[in-house]
Coordinates of C-alpha atoms in Angstrom, one line a residue:
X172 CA -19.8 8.7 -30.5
X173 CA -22.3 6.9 -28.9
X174 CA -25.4 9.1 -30.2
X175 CA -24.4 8.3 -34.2
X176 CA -24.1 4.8 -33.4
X177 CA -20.1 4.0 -33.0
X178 CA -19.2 1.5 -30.2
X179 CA -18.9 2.8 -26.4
X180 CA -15.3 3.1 -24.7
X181 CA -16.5 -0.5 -22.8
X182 CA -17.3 -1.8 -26.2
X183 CA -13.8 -1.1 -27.8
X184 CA -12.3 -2.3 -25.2
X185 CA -14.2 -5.9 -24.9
X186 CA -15.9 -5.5 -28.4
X187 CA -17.7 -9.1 -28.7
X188 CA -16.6 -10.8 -25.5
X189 CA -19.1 -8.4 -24.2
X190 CA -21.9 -10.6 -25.1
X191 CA -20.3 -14.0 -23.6
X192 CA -18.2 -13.4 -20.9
X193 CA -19.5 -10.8 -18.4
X194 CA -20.5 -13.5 -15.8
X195 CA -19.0 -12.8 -12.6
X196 CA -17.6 -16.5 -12.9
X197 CA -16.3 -16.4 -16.2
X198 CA -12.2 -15.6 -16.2
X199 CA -11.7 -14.2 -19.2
X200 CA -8.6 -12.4 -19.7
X201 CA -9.5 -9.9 -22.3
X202 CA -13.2 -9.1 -20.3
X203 CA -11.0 -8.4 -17.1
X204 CA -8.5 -6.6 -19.3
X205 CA -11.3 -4.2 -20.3
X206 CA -13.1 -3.5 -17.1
X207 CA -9.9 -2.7 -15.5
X208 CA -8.9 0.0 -18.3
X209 CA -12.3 1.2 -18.5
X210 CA -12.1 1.5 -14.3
X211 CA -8.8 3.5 -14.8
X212 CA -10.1 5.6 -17.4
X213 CA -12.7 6.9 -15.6
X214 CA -11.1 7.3 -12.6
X215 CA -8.3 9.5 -14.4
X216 CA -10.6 11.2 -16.1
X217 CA -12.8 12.3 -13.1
X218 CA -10.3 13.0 -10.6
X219 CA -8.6 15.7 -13.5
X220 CA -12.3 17.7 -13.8
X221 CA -11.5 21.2 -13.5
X222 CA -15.7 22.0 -11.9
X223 CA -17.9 19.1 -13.5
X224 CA -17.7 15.7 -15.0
X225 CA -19.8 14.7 -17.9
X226 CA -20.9 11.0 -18.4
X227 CA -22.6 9.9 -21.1
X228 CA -25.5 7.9 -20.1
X229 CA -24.9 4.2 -19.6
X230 CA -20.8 4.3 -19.2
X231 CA -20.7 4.1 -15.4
X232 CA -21.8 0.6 -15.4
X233 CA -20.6 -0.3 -19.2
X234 CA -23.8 -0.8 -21.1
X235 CA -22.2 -3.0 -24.0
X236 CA -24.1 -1.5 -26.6
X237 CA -24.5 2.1 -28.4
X238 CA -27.5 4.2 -28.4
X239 CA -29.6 5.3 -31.3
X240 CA -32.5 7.0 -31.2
X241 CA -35.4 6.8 -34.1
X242 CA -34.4 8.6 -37.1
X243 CA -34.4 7.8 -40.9
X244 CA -31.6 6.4 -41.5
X245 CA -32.0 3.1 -38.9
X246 CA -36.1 2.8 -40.0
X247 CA -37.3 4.8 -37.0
X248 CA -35.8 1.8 -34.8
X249 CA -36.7 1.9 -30.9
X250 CA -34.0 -1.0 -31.0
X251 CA -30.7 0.9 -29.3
X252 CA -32.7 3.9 -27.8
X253 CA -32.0 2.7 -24.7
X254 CA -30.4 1.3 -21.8
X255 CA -30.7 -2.1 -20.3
X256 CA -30.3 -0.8 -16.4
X257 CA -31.4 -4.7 -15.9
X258 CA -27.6 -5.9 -16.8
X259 CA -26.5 -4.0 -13.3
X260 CA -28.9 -4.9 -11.4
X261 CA -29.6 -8.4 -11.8
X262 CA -26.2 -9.2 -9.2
X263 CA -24.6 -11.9 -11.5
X264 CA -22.7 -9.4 -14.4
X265 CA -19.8 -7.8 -14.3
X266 CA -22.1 -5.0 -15.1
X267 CA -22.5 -4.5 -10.9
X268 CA -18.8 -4.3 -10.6
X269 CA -18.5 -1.1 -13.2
X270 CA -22.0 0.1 -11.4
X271 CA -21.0 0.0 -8.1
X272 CA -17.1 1.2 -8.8
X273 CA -18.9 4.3 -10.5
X274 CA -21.1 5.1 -7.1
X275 CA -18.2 5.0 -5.2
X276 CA -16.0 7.1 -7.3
X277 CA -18.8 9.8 -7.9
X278 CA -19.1 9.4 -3.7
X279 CA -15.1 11.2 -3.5
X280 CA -15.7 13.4 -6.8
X281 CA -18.2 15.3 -5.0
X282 CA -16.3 15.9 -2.4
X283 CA -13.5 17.6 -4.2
X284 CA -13.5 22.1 -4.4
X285 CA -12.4 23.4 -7.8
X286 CA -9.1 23.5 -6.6
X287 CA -6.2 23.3 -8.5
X288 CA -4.3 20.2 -9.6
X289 CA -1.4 19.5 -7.7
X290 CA 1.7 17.5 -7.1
X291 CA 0.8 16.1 -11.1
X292 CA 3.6 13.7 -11.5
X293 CA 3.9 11.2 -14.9
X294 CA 6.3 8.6 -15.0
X295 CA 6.4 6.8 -18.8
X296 CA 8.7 4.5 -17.8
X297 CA 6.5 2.9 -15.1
X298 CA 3.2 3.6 -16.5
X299 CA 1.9 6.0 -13.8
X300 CA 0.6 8.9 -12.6
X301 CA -0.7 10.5 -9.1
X302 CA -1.8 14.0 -8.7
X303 CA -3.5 15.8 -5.7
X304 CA -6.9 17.2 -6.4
X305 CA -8.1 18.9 -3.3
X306 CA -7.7 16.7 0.0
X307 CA -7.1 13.8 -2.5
X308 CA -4.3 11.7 -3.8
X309 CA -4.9 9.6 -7.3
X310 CA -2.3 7.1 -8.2
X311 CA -2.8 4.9 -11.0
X312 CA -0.4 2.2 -12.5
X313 CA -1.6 1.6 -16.0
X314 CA 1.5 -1.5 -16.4
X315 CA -0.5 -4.3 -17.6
X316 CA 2.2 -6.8 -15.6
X317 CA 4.4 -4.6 -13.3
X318 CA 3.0 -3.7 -9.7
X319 CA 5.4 -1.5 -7.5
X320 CA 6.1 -1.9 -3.5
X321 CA 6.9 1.3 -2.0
X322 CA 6.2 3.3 -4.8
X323 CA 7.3 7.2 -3.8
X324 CA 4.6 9.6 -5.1
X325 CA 4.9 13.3 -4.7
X326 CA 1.9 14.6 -1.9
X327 CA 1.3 17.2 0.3
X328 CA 2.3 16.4 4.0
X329 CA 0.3 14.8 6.2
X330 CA -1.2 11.7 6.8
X331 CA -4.0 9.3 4.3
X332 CA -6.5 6.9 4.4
X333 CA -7.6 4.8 1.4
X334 CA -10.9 5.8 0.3
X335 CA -10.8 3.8 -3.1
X336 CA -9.2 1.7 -4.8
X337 CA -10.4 -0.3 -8.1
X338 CA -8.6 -3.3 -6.9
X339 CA -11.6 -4.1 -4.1
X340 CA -13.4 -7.1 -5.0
X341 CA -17.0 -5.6 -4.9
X342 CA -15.3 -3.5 -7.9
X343 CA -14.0 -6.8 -9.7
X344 CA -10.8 -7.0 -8.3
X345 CA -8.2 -9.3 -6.4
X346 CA -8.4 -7.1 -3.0
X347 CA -4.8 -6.5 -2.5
X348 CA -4.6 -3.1 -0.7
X349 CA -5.9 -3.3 3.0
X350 CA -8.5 -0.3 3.7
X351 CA -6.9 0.0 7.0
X352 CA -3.7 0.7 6.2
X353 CA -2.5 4.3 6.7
X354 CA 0.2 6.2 4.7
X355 CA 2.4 8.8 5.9
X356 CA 4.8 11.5 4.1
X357 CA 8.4 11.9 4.8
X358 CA 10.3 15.0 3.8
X359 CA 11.9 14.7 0.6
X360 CA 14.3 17.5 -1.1
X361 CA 11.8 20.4 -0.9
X362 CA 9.0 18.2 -0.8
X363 CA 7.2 14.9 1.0
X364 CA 6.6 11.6 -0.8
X365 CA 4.2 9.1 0.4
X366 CA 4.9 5.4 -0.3
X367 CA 2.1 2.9 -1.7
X368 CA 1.7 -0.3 -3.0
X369 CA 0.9 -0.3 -6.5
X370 CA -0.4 -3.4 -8.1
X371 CA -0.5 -4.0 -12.2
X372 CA -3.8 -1.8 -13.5
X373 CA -4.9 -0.7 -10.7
X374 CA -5.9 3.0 -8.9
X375 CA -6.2 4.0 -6.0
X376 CA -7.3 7.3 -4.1
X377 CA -5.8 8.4 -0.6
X378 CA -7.9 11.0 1.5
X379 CA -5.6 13.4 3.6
X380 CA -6.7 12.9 7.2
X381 CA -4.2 15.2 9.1

C-alpha cells in the first residue's frame, strides 16, 4: 500500500493526530489508541509466521507517512522516498516506544523453530487469543475496556517467565505486569491452563522455562 502512496497501518490508525500528538507528554486518547493496536498487530502477526516475517520498511517504529518513490505521476518527487529514522531517535516521540517495542519483539521472533502453532485458542466474546509458537506463549486481549485477572489460557505444561509484554513503559505503556512474576500450569481435563493477568489492549509473551 505503502509503495503507491496509500496511508501506512500507523497512519490509519492515528491518521492526523500523527502530526500533533506523538510527544511522549501529550495524552491523547486516540494516539495511545493507535500505538497500542498497531503494537498488537504486529505482535499477532509475528508470533503466527510460519518461517519469516516481512516488514515493510518504516512500520516497526510507525513512520507517519507513506513512501513514494520518483515517478511521473508525483513530478519525479524525492518528497516521500524516504524515511525520517530522526523521529525514533531523537528520545522525545512516541516514535521510540514503537522502535524499541519492535527490537524487543524481533529479539523473541528469532528465537522461535518453524514449529507448528499450538494450543491456538480464540475467544470472541472476550476479545483474545494465545497460542504456543515454539517455547512461546502469546496472549493478547484486543478489549478496548475489559482486562481479565486470572485469565485460563490453554499451554503446554511447565513453568514461564515473561519475556514481553507491550504494556512495559519503555514500550508506552502503564507497566502493570511484574517481569518477575512466574506462571505455572495446572492440569486441566486433558490439558494444562496457565493463568495470567490480562489488562485492556495489551500482549504479552511467556517463555517456557521448565
Amino acid at each position: 500500500q505503502a509503495l503507491v502512496g496509500d496511508k501506512t497501518l500507523i497512519f490509519r490508525l492515528i491518521d492526523k493526530n500523527m502530526y500533533w500528538h506523538m510527544d511522549k507528554i501529550d495524552p491523547d486518547l486516540k494516539t495511545e489508541r493507535g500505538i497500542a493496536l498497531h503494537k498488537l498487530i504486529r505482535l499477532m502477526t509475528a508470533g503466527l509466521h510460519g518461517g519469516g516475517y516481512l516488514n515493510f520498511m518504516g512500520n516497526e517504529f510507525g513512520h507517519p507517512e507513506w513512501i513514494d518513490f520518483p515517478r511521473e505521476g508525483n513530478n519525479w518527487s524525492f518528497k516521500h522516498a524516504r524515511r525520517q529514522w530522526n523521529l525514533r531517535d531523537n528520545g522525545f516521540l512516541k516514535y521510540q516506544w514503537l522502535g524499541d517495542f519492535d527490537a524487543a519483539l524481533m529479539k523473541i521472533i528469532r528465537q522461535i523453530d518453524n514449529s507448528d502453532i499450538q494450543h491456538l485458542t480464540v475467544r470472541q466474546s472476550d476479545h483474545t487469543v494465545s497460542f504456543m509458537h515454539g517455547d512461546f506463549l502469546f496472549v493478547i486481549n484486543f478489549s478496548p475496556d475489559k482486562s481479565h485477572s486470572d485469565y485460563e489460557v490453554p499451554a503446554e505444561a511447565g513453568s514461564y517467565k515473561l519475556a514481553l509484554s507491550s504494556d512495559d513503559k519503555n514500550f508506552g505503556g502503564q507497566e502493570r505486569i511484574d517481569h518477575n512474576s512466574r506462571f505455572f500450569t495446572s492440569p486441566a481435563d486433558n490439558n494444562h491452563n496457565l493463568k495470567v493477568y490480562l489488562p485492556a489492549r495489551t500482549g504479552i509473551i511467556l517463555q517456557k522455562v521448565d
